[in-house]
Short mmCIF file of C-alpha atoms in Angstrom, two decimals:
data_model
loop_
_atom_site.label_atom_id
_atom_site.label_comp_id
_atom_site.label_asym_id
_atom_site.label_seq_id
_atom_site.Cartn_x
_atom_site.Cartn_y
_atom_site.Cartn_z
CA MET B 1 -22.61 4.72 7.44
CA SER B 2 -22.75 8.29 6.37
CA ALA B 3 -25.66 10.45 7.45
CA ARG B 4 -28.40 11.25 4.95
CA PRO B 5 -27.96 14.73 3.52
CA ARG B 6 -30.40 17.27 4.68
CA PRO B 7 -32.66 18.64 1.94
CA ARG B 8 -32.11 22.16 0.85
CA PRO B 9 -34.74 24.55 2.14
CA ARG B 10 -36.94 26.15 -0.43
CA PRO B 11 -36.11 29.70 -1.22
CA VAL B 12 -38.51 32.26 0.11
CA ALA B 13 -39.47 35.01 -2.26
CA LYS B 14 -38.68 38.43 -0.99
CA THR B 15 -41.45 40.98 -1.13
CA ARG B 16 -40.67 44.42 -2.36
CA VAL B 17 -42.45 47.21 -0.61
CA SER B 18 -43.14 50.27 -2.70
CA ALA B 19 -41.95 53.54 -1.37
CA ASP B 20 -45.29 55.14 -1.89
CA ALA B 21 -47.41 53.20 0.64
CA THR B 22 -50.18 55.74 0.67
CA THR B 23 -51.50 54.88 -2.85
CA THR B 24 -54.25 52.26 -3.02
CA THR B 25 -53.92 51.38 -6.69
CA THR B 26 -50.56 49.62 -6.52
CA ALA B 27 -51.21 47.64 -3.35
CA PRO B 28 -53.51 44.93 -4.82
CA ALA B 29 -51.18 44.40 -7.77
CA ALA B 30 -48.26 43.76 -5.45
CA THR B 31 -50.27 41.27 -3.43
CA THR B 32 -51.31 39.36 -6.57
CA SER B 33 -47.78 39.14 -7.90
CA ASN B 34 -46.50 37.88 -4.56
CA LYS B 35 -49.19 35.18 -4.48
CA THR B 36 -48.31 34.05 -8.01
CA ASP B 37 -44.65 33.86 -7.20
CA ASP B 38 -45.40 31.77 -4.12
CA GLU B 39 -47.46 29.26 -6.16
CA ASP B 40 -44.83 28.96 -8.90
CA ALA B 41 -42.22 28.25 -6.30
CA LEU B 42 -44.07 25.06 -5.29
CA PHE B 43 -43.29 23.38 -8.63
CA MET B 44 -40.02 22.26 -10.09
CA ARG B 45 -39.45 23.67 -13.56
CA SER B 46 -37.83 21.72 -16.33
CA ARG B 47 -34.77 23.61 -17.44
CA GLY B 48 -34.42 21.62 -20.72
CA ARG B 49 -37.44 23.26 -22.54
CA THR B 50 -37.63 26.70 -23.92
CA ASP B 51 -40.57 29.10 -23.79
CA GLN B 52 -41.59 28.28 -27.35
CA GLN B 53 -41.83 24.57 -26.50
CA TRP B 54 -43.99 25.34 -23.49
CA MET B 55 -46.30 27.47 -25.68
CA GLN B 56 -46.65 24.61 -28.19
CA LEU B 57 -47.58 22.22 -25.39
CA GLN B 58 -50.21 24.65 -24.12
CA ARG B 59 -51.73 24.95 -27.62
CA LEU B 60 -51.95 21.17 -27.96
CA ALA B 61 -53.64 20.95 -24.58
CA ARG B 62 -56.22 23.53 -25.64
CA THR B 63 -57.05 21.75 -28.92
CA ASN B 64 -57.37 18.32 -27.28
CA SER B 65 -59.65 19.53 -24.50
CA THR B 66 -63.41 19.35 -25.34
CA THR B 67 -66.08 21.56 -23.88
CA HIS B 68 -69.50 19.97 -23.18
CA VAL B 69 -72.52 22.25 -22.87
CA VAL B 70 -75.83 20.96 -21.49
CA SER B 71 -78.86 23.10 -22.34
CA LEU B 72 -81.48 23.55 -19.66
CA ASP B 73 -83.99 25.17 -21.97
CA THR B 74 -87.56 23.71 -21.88
CA SER B 75 -88.11 23.94 -25.61
CA GLU B 76 -88.89 21.04 -27.94
CA ASP B 77 -85.18 20.66 -28.88
CA ASP B 78 -84.29 19.06 -25.53
CA ASP B 79 -83.82 15.65 -27.07
CA HIS B 80 -81.42 17.01 -29.69
CA SER B 81 -79.39 18.96 -27.11
CA LEU B 82 -79.11 15.88 -24.91
CA GLU B 83 -77.99 13.80 -27.84
CA GLU B 84 -75.21 16.29 -28.64
CA TYR B 85 -73.81 15.86 -25.14
CA SER B 86 -71.17 13.12 -25.11
CA PRO B 87 -69.71 11.95 -21.79
CA PRO B 88 -66.04 11.04 -21.45
CA PRO B 89 -64.90 7.86 -23.24
CA ARG B 90 -64.58 5.84 -20.06
CA LEU B 91 -68.13 6.69 -18.98
CA MET B 92 -69.57 5.71 -22.39
CA LYS B 93 -67.74 2.42 -22.28
CA ARG B 94 -69.14 1.75 -18.85
CA GLN B 95 -72.69 2.56 -19.99
CA LYS B 96 -72.40 0.24 -23.00
CA GLN B 97 -71.44 -2.62 -20.73
CA ILE B 98 -74.44 -1.93 -18.50
CA LYS B 99 -76.83 -1.93 -21.47
CA ARG B 100 -75.57 -5.30 -22.60
CA ASN B 101 -76.11 -6.88 -19.21
CA ILE B 102 -79.65 -5.60 -18.43
CA PRO B 103 -82.90 -6.18 -20.43
CA ARG B 104 -83.95 -3.63 -23.00
CA TRP B 105 -87.17 -2.67 -21.21
CA GLN B 106 -85.19 -1.73 -18.10
CA ALA B 107 -82.79 0.43 -20.09
CA VAL B 108 -85.64 2.54 -21.54
CA GLY B 109 -86.13 5.77 -19.61
CA ALA B 110 -89.35 7.01 -18.10
CA SER B 111 -89.84 9.49 -20.93
CA LYS B 112 -89.73 6.71 -23.54
CA LEU B 113 -92.22 4.59 -21.62
CA LEU B 114 -94.67 7.48 -21.34
CA SER B 115 -94.33 8.44 -25.00
CA SER B 116 -95.12 4.86 -26.12
CA SER B 117 -98.40 4.73 -24.18
CA SER B 118 -101.81 4.37 -25.80
CA GLU B 119 -102.58 6.93 -28.51
CA ASP B 120 -106.24 7.00 -27.60
CA ASP B 121 -105.41 9.48 -24.81
CA ASP B 122 -106.72 12.92 -25.70
CA ASP B 123 -103.90 14.80 -23.89
CA ASP B 124 -101.24 15.99 -26.31
CA ASP B 125 -98.75 16.96 -23.55
CA ILE B 126 -97.11 14.58 -21.10
CA VAL B 127 -94.99 15.24 -18.01
CA VAL B 128 -91.55 13.63 -17.90
CA LEU B 129 -91.17 12.04 -14.48
CA GLY B 130 -87.74 10.52 -14.92
CA GLY B 131 -84.44 12.13 -15.81
CA THR B 132 -83.32 15.60 -14.85
CA GLY B 133 -85.99 18.20 -14.24
CA ASN B 134 -85.79 21.90 -14.78
CA ALA B 135 -82.66 23.13 -13.04
CA VAL B 136 -83.97 26.64 -12.74
CA ASN B 137 -87.27 26.28 -10.91
CA GLY B 138 -87.32 22.57 -10.11
CA THR B 139 -90.71 21.98 -11.78
CA PRO B 140 -91.45 18.94 -14.01
CA ARG B 141 -90.71 19.59 -17.65
CA LYS B 142 -93.49 19.41 -20.27
CA ARG B 143 -92.94 18.70 -23.92
CA LYS B 144 -94.95 17.65 -26.95
CA ARG B 145 -95.71 13.96 -27.22
CA GLU B 146 -94.24 12.38 -30.32
CA ARG B 147 -96.27 9.64 -31.96
CA SER B 148 -94.57 6.29 -31.69
CA ARG B 149 -96.47 4.81 -34.64
CA SER B 150 -98.50 5.93 -37.61
CA ARG B 151 -102.16 6.90 -37.47
CA SER B 152 -104.82 4.24 -37.94
CA ILE B 153 -106.01 3.81 -41.54
CA THR B 154 -109.25 2.08 -40.55
CA PRO B 155 -112.12 4.11 -42.03
CA PRO B 156 -114.99 5.21 -39.79
CA PRO B 157 -118.20 3.15 -39.88
CA GLU B 158 -120.39 3.90 -42.88
CA LEU B 159 -123.69 5.62 -42.20
CA PRO B 160 -126.93 3.94 -43.35
CA ALA B 161 -128.13 4.90 -46.80
CA HIS B 162 -131.55 6.07 -45.65
CA LEU B 163 -129.95 8.35 -43.05
CA LEU B 164 -127.77 10.00 -45.70
CA THR B 165 -130.72 10.37 -48.06
CA ASN B 166 -132.90 11.88 -45.34
CA THR B 167 -130.13 14.29 -44.35
CA ARG B 168 -129.64 15.46 -47.94
CA TYR B 169 -133.37 15.98 -48.31
CA LEU B 170 -133.59 18.02 -45.10
CA VAL B 171 -130.62 20.14 -46.16
CA ARG B 172 -132.20 20.87 -49.53
CA GLN B 173 -135.43 21.86 -47.78
CA ALA B 174 -133.61 24.08 -45.28
CA LEU B 175 -131.58 25.84 -47.97
CA ALA B 176 -134.64 26.13 -50.24
CA VAL B 177 -132.68 25.18 -53.33
CA PRO B 178 -134.73 26.26 -56.37
CA GLN B 179 -135.55 23.70 -59.01
CA ARG B 180 -133.32 23.88 -62.03
CA THR B 181 -134.94 25.18 -65.18
CA PRO B 182 -135.49 22.51 -67.79
CA SER B 183 -132.93 22.20 -70.52
CA PRO B 184 -133.81 23.87 -73.81
CA THR B 185 -135.14 21.70 -76.58
CA PHE B 186 -132.61 21.29 -79.34
CA LEU B 187 -134.19 22.07 -82.67
CA PRO B 188 -133.12 20.06 -85.68
CA ASP B 189 -130.64 21.55 -88.06
CA GLU B 190 -131.87 23.79 -90.81
CA SER B 191 -132.70 22.26 -94.12
CA THR B 192 -129.89 21.97 -96.62
CA ASP B 193 -132.13 21.76 -99.68
CA THR B 194 -131.17 25.23 -100.84
CA ILE B 195 -127.46 24.44 -100.80
CA VAL B 196 -126.05 23.57 -104.22
CA LEU B 197 -123.17 21.10 -104.02
CA ASP B 198 -120.58 20.14 -106.55
CA PRO B 199 -121.28 16.96 -108.51
CA GLU B 200 -118.73 14.97 -106.52
CA LEU B 201 -120.06 16.22 -103.17
CA ALA B 202 -123.62 15.57 -104.30
CA LYS B 203 -122.75 11.93 -105.02
CA ILE B 204 -121.18 11.56 -101.59
CA ALA B 205 -124.24 13.09 -99.87
CA GLU B 206 -126.58 10.79 -101.77
CA ALA B 207 -124.51 7.75 -100.80
CA VAL B 208 -124.66 8.78 -97.14
CA LYS B 209 -128.45 9.11 -97.28
CA LYS B 210 -128.78 5.64 -98.80
CA GLN B 211 -126.53 4.19 -96.14
CA THR B 212 -128.57 5.73 -93.32
CA THR B 213 -131.84 4.46 -94.78
CA GLN B 214 -130.43 0.94 -95.02
CA HIS B 215 -129.45 0.91 -91.33
CA LYS B 216 -132.81 2.14 -90.07
CA ILE B 217 -134.35 -0.05 -87.44
CA GLU B 218 -137.65 -1.79 -87.95
CA GLY B 219 -139.50 0.70 -85.76
CA ASP B 220 -139.25 3.35 -88.43
CA GLN B 221 -140.73 1.02 -91.01
CA VAL B 222 -143.55 -0.15 -88.74
CA GLY B 223 -144.59 3.39 -87.85
CA GLY B 224 -145.73 5.18 -84.74
CA PRO B 225 -145.46 8.72 -83.44
CA GLU B 226 -142.05 10.29 -83.78
CA VAL B 227 -142.25 12.04 -80.38
CA VAL B 228 -143.28 10.02 -77.32
CA GLN B 229 -144.09 11.12 -73.78
CA VAL B 230 -142.09 9.51 -70.97
CA ASN B 231 -143.38 9.88 -67.39
CA VAL B 232 -140.75 9.27 -64.71
CA LYS B 233 -141.89 8.49 -61.16
CA TRP B 234 -139.36 9.22 -58.42
CA ILE B 235 -139.43 6.60 -55.62
CA PRO B 236 -137.89 7.84 -52.31
CA HIS B 237 -136.43 5.60 -49.64
CA PRO B 238 -139.13 3.72 -47.66
CA LEU B 239 -137.56 4.76 -44.34
CA ASN B 240 -137.51 8.44 -45.28
CA ASP B 241 -140.86 9.70 -44.03
CA SER B 242 -140.23 13.31 -44.99
CA ALA B 243 -139.51 12.56 -48.65
CA GLN B 244 -142.13 13.06 -51.34
CA LYS B 245 -142.88 11.27 -54.57
CA HIS B 246 -142.53 13.24 -57.77
CA ILE B 247 -143.64 12.60 -61.34
CA TRP B 248 -141.79 14.31 -64.16
CA MET B 249 -142.91 14.31 -67.78
CA PHE B 250 -140.51 14.39 -70.70
CA LYS B 251 -140.99 14.42 -74.44
CA MET B 252 -138.36 12.86 -76.62
CA LYS B 253 -137.94 11.17 -79.94
CA ARG B 254 -138.77 7.52 -80.24
CA HIS B 255 -135.30 6.38 -81.26
CA SER B 256 -133.26 8.81 -79.14
CA THR B 257 -131.21 7.42 -76.29
CA PHE B 258 -131.86 8.15 -72.62
CA HIS B 259 -128.55 9.98 -72.05
CA ASP B 260 -130.11 13.44 -71.87
CA LEU B 261 -133.06 12.09 -69.88
CA PHE B 262 -130.79 10.53 -67.25
CA GLU B 263 -128.79 13.73 -66.84
CA GLU B 264 -132.01 15.71 -66.43
CA LEU B 265 -133.30 13.24 -63.82
CA ALA B 266 -130.06 13.42 -61.84
CA ASP B 267 -130.32 17.22 -61.76
CA LEU B 268 -133.97 17.16 -60.67
CA ALA B 269 -133.32 14.57 -57.95
CA SER B 270 -130.11 16.34 -56.82
CA ILE B 271 -128.00 13.18 -56.97
CA MET B 272 -124.96 12.06 -58.89
CA LEU B 273 -125.49 10.49 -62.29
CA ASN B 274 -123.79 7.24 -61.26
CA GLN B 275 -126.19 6.95 -58.29
CA LEU B 276 -129.32 6.98 -60.50
CA VAL B 277 -131.22 3.76 -61.26
CA VAL B 278 -134.15 3.71 -63.71
CA THR B 279 -136.45 0.72 -64.23
CA TYR B 280 -139.26 -0.18 -66.58
CA ASP B 281 -141.56 -3.10 -65.73
CA ALA B 282 -139.24 -4.10 -62.84
CA LYS B 283 -136.27 -4.28 -65.24
CA ARG B 284 -133.37 -1.89 -65.12
CA VAL B 285 -132.98 0.58 -67.99
CA PHE B 286 -129.63 2.00 -69.05
CA ALA B 287 -128.78 5.27 -70.75
CA SER B 288 -128.00 3.54 -74.04
CA GLY B 289 -131.63 2.40 -74.41
CA SER B 290 -134.45 4.20 -76.18
CA PRO B 291 -138.26 4.25 -75.99
CA SER B 292 -138.38 2.09 -79.12
CA SER B 293 -136.18 -0.58 -77.54
CA LEU B 294 -138.51 -0.71 -74.52
CA GLY B 295 -141.59 -1.07 -76.72
CA ILE B 296 -143.09 2.29 -75.72
CA TRP B 297 -145.62 3.40 -78.33
CA ALA B 298 -146.87 6.89 -77.49
CA GLU B 299 -146.53 7.09 -73.70
CA GLY B 300 -144.57 5.15 -71.11
CA GLU B 301 -143.84 5.26 -67.39
CA LEU B 302 -140.41 4.77 -65.85
CA GLU B 303 -139.41 4.55 -62.20
CA ALA B 304 -136.31 6.29 -60.86
CA TYR B 305 -134.50 5.42 -57.63
CA ASP B 306 -131.41 6.34 -55.77
CA LYS B 307 -128.91 3.48 -55.92
CA HIS B 308 -129.13 2.74 -52.19
CA THR B 309 -132.93 2.92 -52.29
CA TYR B 310 -133.08 0.48 -55.21
CA GLU B 311 -130.82 -2.02 -53.45
CA TYR B 312 -132.82 -1.72 -50.24
CA ILE B 313 -136.17 -2.32 -51.96
CA ARG B 314 -134.81 -5.23 -53.98
CA THR B 315 -133.33 -7.00 -50.96
CA ARG B 316 -136.47 -6.45 -48.91
CA ARG B 317 -138.58 -7.83 -51.74
CA HIS B 318 -136.59 -11.06 -51.86
CA GLN B 319 -136.41 -11.39 -48.07
CA ARG B 320 -140.14 -10.95 -47.47
CA PRO B 321 -141.40 -13.91 -45.40
CA VAL B 322 -144.01 -16.14 -46.99
CA SER B 323 -146.90 -17.29 -44.83
CA PRO B 324 -147.83 -20.96 -45.29
CA THR B 325 -150.75 -21.69 -47.58
CA LEU B 326 -153.75 -23.47 -46.20
CA PRO B 327 -154.63 -26.94 -47.52
CA ALA B 328 -157.52 -27.29 -49.90
CA ASP B 329 -159.76 -28.97 -47.33
CA GLU B 330 -159.32 -26.22 -44.65
CA SER B 331 -161.35 -23.46 -46.26
CA ASP B 332 -163.41 -21.36 -43.88
CA ASP B 333 -167.17 -21.26 -43.63
CA ASP B 334 -167.09 -17.74 -44.99
CA GLU B 335 -166.32 -19.09 -48.45
CA SER B 336 -169.92 -20.19 -48.89
CA HIS B 337 -171.08 -16.61 -48.38
CA ASP B 338 -168.71 -15.01 -50.93
CA THR B 339 -170.20 -13.57 -54.06
CA GLU B 340 -169.66 -14.99 -57.49
CA THR B 341 -166.55 -14.04 -59.38
CA GLN B 342 -166.96 -12.04 -62.52
CA SER B 343 -166.98 -14.04 -65.72
CA GLY B 344 -165.60 -13.42 -69.15
CA ASP B 345 -162.27 -12.86 -70.80
CA GLU B 346 -161.80 -9.33 -69.46
CA GLU B 347 -158.27 -8.03 -69.02
CA LEU B 348 -156.89 -6.07 -66.06
CA GLU B 349 -156.73 -2.75 -67.85
CA ALA B 350 -160.17 -3.14 -69.45
CA GLU B 351 -161.90 -3.39 -66.09
CA SER B 352 -160.95 0.08 -64.87
CA THR B 353 -159.61 3.16 -66.55
CA SER B 354 -158.78 5.20 -63.45
CA GLY B 355 -156.51 4.75 -60.48
CA ASP B 356 -152.79 4.63 -59.85
CA LYS B 357 -150.74 1.84 -61.35
CA PHE B 358 -148.43 -0.30 -59.24
CA LYS B 359 -146.84 -3.73 -59.40
CA LEU B 360 -147.69 -6.82 -57.36
CA VAL B 361 -145.74 -10.05 -57.00
CA LEU B 362 -148.14 -13.02 -56.95
CA ARG B 363 -146.96 -16.29 -55.44
CA SER B 364 -148.61 -19.68 -55.12
CA ALA B 365 -147.60 -23.12 -53.90
CA THR B 366 -147.45 -24.62 -57.41
CA THR B 367 -146.01 -21.83 -59.57
CA LYS B 368 -143.16 -19.38 -59.50
CA ASP B 369 -143.50 -15.70 -58.68
CA ILE B 370 -145.34 -13.64 -61.31
CA THR B 371 -145.30 -9.83 -61.45
CA LEU B 372 -148.44 -8.03 -62.64
CA THR B 373 -149.13 -4.33 -63.14
CA VAL B 374 -152.55 -3.45 -61.72
CA ARG B 375 -154.58 -0.38 -60.85
CA SER B 376 -155.98 0.51 -57.47
CA THR B 377 -159.55 -0.05 -58.78
CA THR B 378 -158.87 -3.55 -60.16
CA THR B 379 -160.88 -6.33 -58.50
CA CYS B 380 -159.29 -9.38 -56.94
CA SER B 381 -161.09 -11.75 -59.33
CA ALA B 382 -159.54 -10.03 -62.35
CA ILE B 383 -156.10 -10.31 -60.75
CA VAL B 384 -156.62 -14.04 -60.13
CA LYS B 385 -157.76 -14.54 -63.72
CA ALA B 386 -154.67 -12.72 -65.05
CA PHE B 387 -152.46 -14.79 -62.75
CA LEU B 388 -153.92 -18.07 -64.03
CA LYS B 389 -153.41 -16.92 -67.59
CA ALA B 390 -149.80 -15.86 -66.97
CA ALA B 391 -149.02 -19.14 -65.17
CA ASP B 392 -150.55 -21.25 -68.02
CA LEU B 393 -153.07 -22.80 -65.63
CA PRO B 394 -156.54 -23.91 -66.74
CA ASP B 395 -159.19 -21.30 -66.12
CA VAL B 396 -161.61 -23.60 -64.31
CA TYR B 397 -162.27 -21.53 -61.20
CA SER B 398 -162.91 -18.04 -62.45
CA ASP B 399 -166.28 -18.56 -64.17
CA VAL B 400 -168.36 -20.27 -61.52
CA GLN B 401 -167.81 -20.36 -57.78
CA SER B 402 -167.41 -23.87 -56.43
CA LYS B 403 -170.28 -25.25 -54.46
CA GLY B 404 -169.74 -26.70 -51.01
CA LYS B 405 -166.99 -26.45 -48.48
CA GLY B 406 -164.67 -29.07 -49.88
CA LYS B 407 -164.22 -27.50 -53.29
CA PRO B 408 -162.00 -24.40 -53.06
CA TYR B 409 -161.32 -21.84 -55.76
CA PRO B 410 -158.39 -19.42 -56.23
CA ARG B 411 -158.43 -16.35 -54.04
CA LEU B 412 -156.01 -13.65 -52.95
CA LYS B 413 -154.67 -13.72 -49.42
CA ILE B 414 -153.10 -10.53 -48.05
CA ASP B 415 -151.54 -10.48 -44.58
CA GLY B 416 -153.37 -13.67 -43.60
CA GLU B 417 -156.82 -12.41 -44.69
CA LYS B 418 -158.73 -13.78 -47.67
CA GLN B 419 -160.01 -11.15 -50.08
CA ALA B 420 -163.46 -11.18 -51.63
CA PRO B 421 -163.55 -11.60 -55.43
CA ASP B 422 -165.33 -8.28 -55.97
CA ALA B 423 -163.09 -6.31 -53.58
CA GLU B 424 -160.81 -3.70 -55.08
CA ILE B 425 -157.10 -4.23 -54.59
CA GLY B 426 -156.66 -0.58 -53.59
CA ASP B 427 -158.61 -1.21 -50.36
CA ALA B 428 -155.81 -3.49 -49.13
CA ASP B 429 -153.40 -0.52 -48.89
CA LEU B 430 -150.57 -2.19 -50.78
CA ASP B 431 -147.37 -0.60 -52.00
CA ASP B 432 -145.45 -1.08 -55.18
CA GLY B 433 -143.67 -4.45 -55.23
CA ASP B 434 -145.63 -6.09 -52.37
CA LEU B 435 -146.07 -9.84 -52.28
CA VAL B 436 -149.59 -11.34 -52.50
CA GLU B 437 -150.45 -15.02 -52.08
CA VAL B 438 -152.80 -16.97 -54.30
CA ILE B 439 -154.47 -19.86 -52.46
CA GLY B 440 -156.94 -22.52 -53.48
CA ILE B 441 -155.04 -23.89 -56.49
#
């Protein structure tokens, strides 16, 4: 068996020493070239490729190689810079397999968990605990918190109506807003009697006059003053102690609508026109009405409310508790000492000509509620008589007081106390729309 041939020793590059050894500029260059030659000698070169082929291979290697840059800036674009970074294909494939095998909540990073926390927290900035920190100073990175869901569309709780009304009133008082000057009175158009029309135009004008006279309402034919006075009483909210009642007087034509009157009231009360409610005899009045449609002859009184005030008063009026009426045989001993009720067929307005007007709701055990307009100087006996007449009940108690304890007669009962027949209703300190019981029927 022949001996294995001995490998050829590698050739050793010979170093060339420059003749001028005293110069320092050429010495490092010689050392670098020698080192490069030594490293190239460690590799076996392929003799079958030319220099152009090697240059093409180097260009392909440069184009295929990708450079990945990771930004360490602490700005808000960290998420975008991290997304641009793409690891090698093998690493991405490995990460995809890991994500499939573990639950989703474990795969979410610490930054995602912190950003999806409750939005009720007042802090706008959060500290990212997980992931890579700041490579420069090693401190935790801070960034703006991104909302994970939309804002809540639930409106805030609505403030009570009386609180809003009271606030508006206090603001108007603090700013000392001057009252608006009344609107000018529109004078009627000038007479056209002096204008001479053509025969055809004269016939048309005459036909129009006849048509307007045919469509006149019955109020014009019956008569009455052409201009009426309308007094409007402003009713503030019952819970607004600082508000004041106002009375405004207007003069308008009998058959004119209330459009201009409503606009004037809204300006005086400093409210929106759609928030104004006007009533007449406890019935709502609209802008399309007129004094003639309400039956106002020469003077009438309207009541104006804010919309929330009107709803509050109406609901409180219907929800007022009713105290139980006493049986007929449980009259007190004080009934024998009461004075006689006034006799006659007198009406409520005929008894007194002075005092403020207000409305009372009378209720009994046998009839429905009846609303009467009374004055503060009206006696209780006159109110009972008017109630019996409005309820179509026989007037058997108003003339003569019953004798004995067992025979009762109708009386007014306010807050559990029986009122004397000759007592004035203004002494009971009642408000507009209060409920009064009628007992003894």
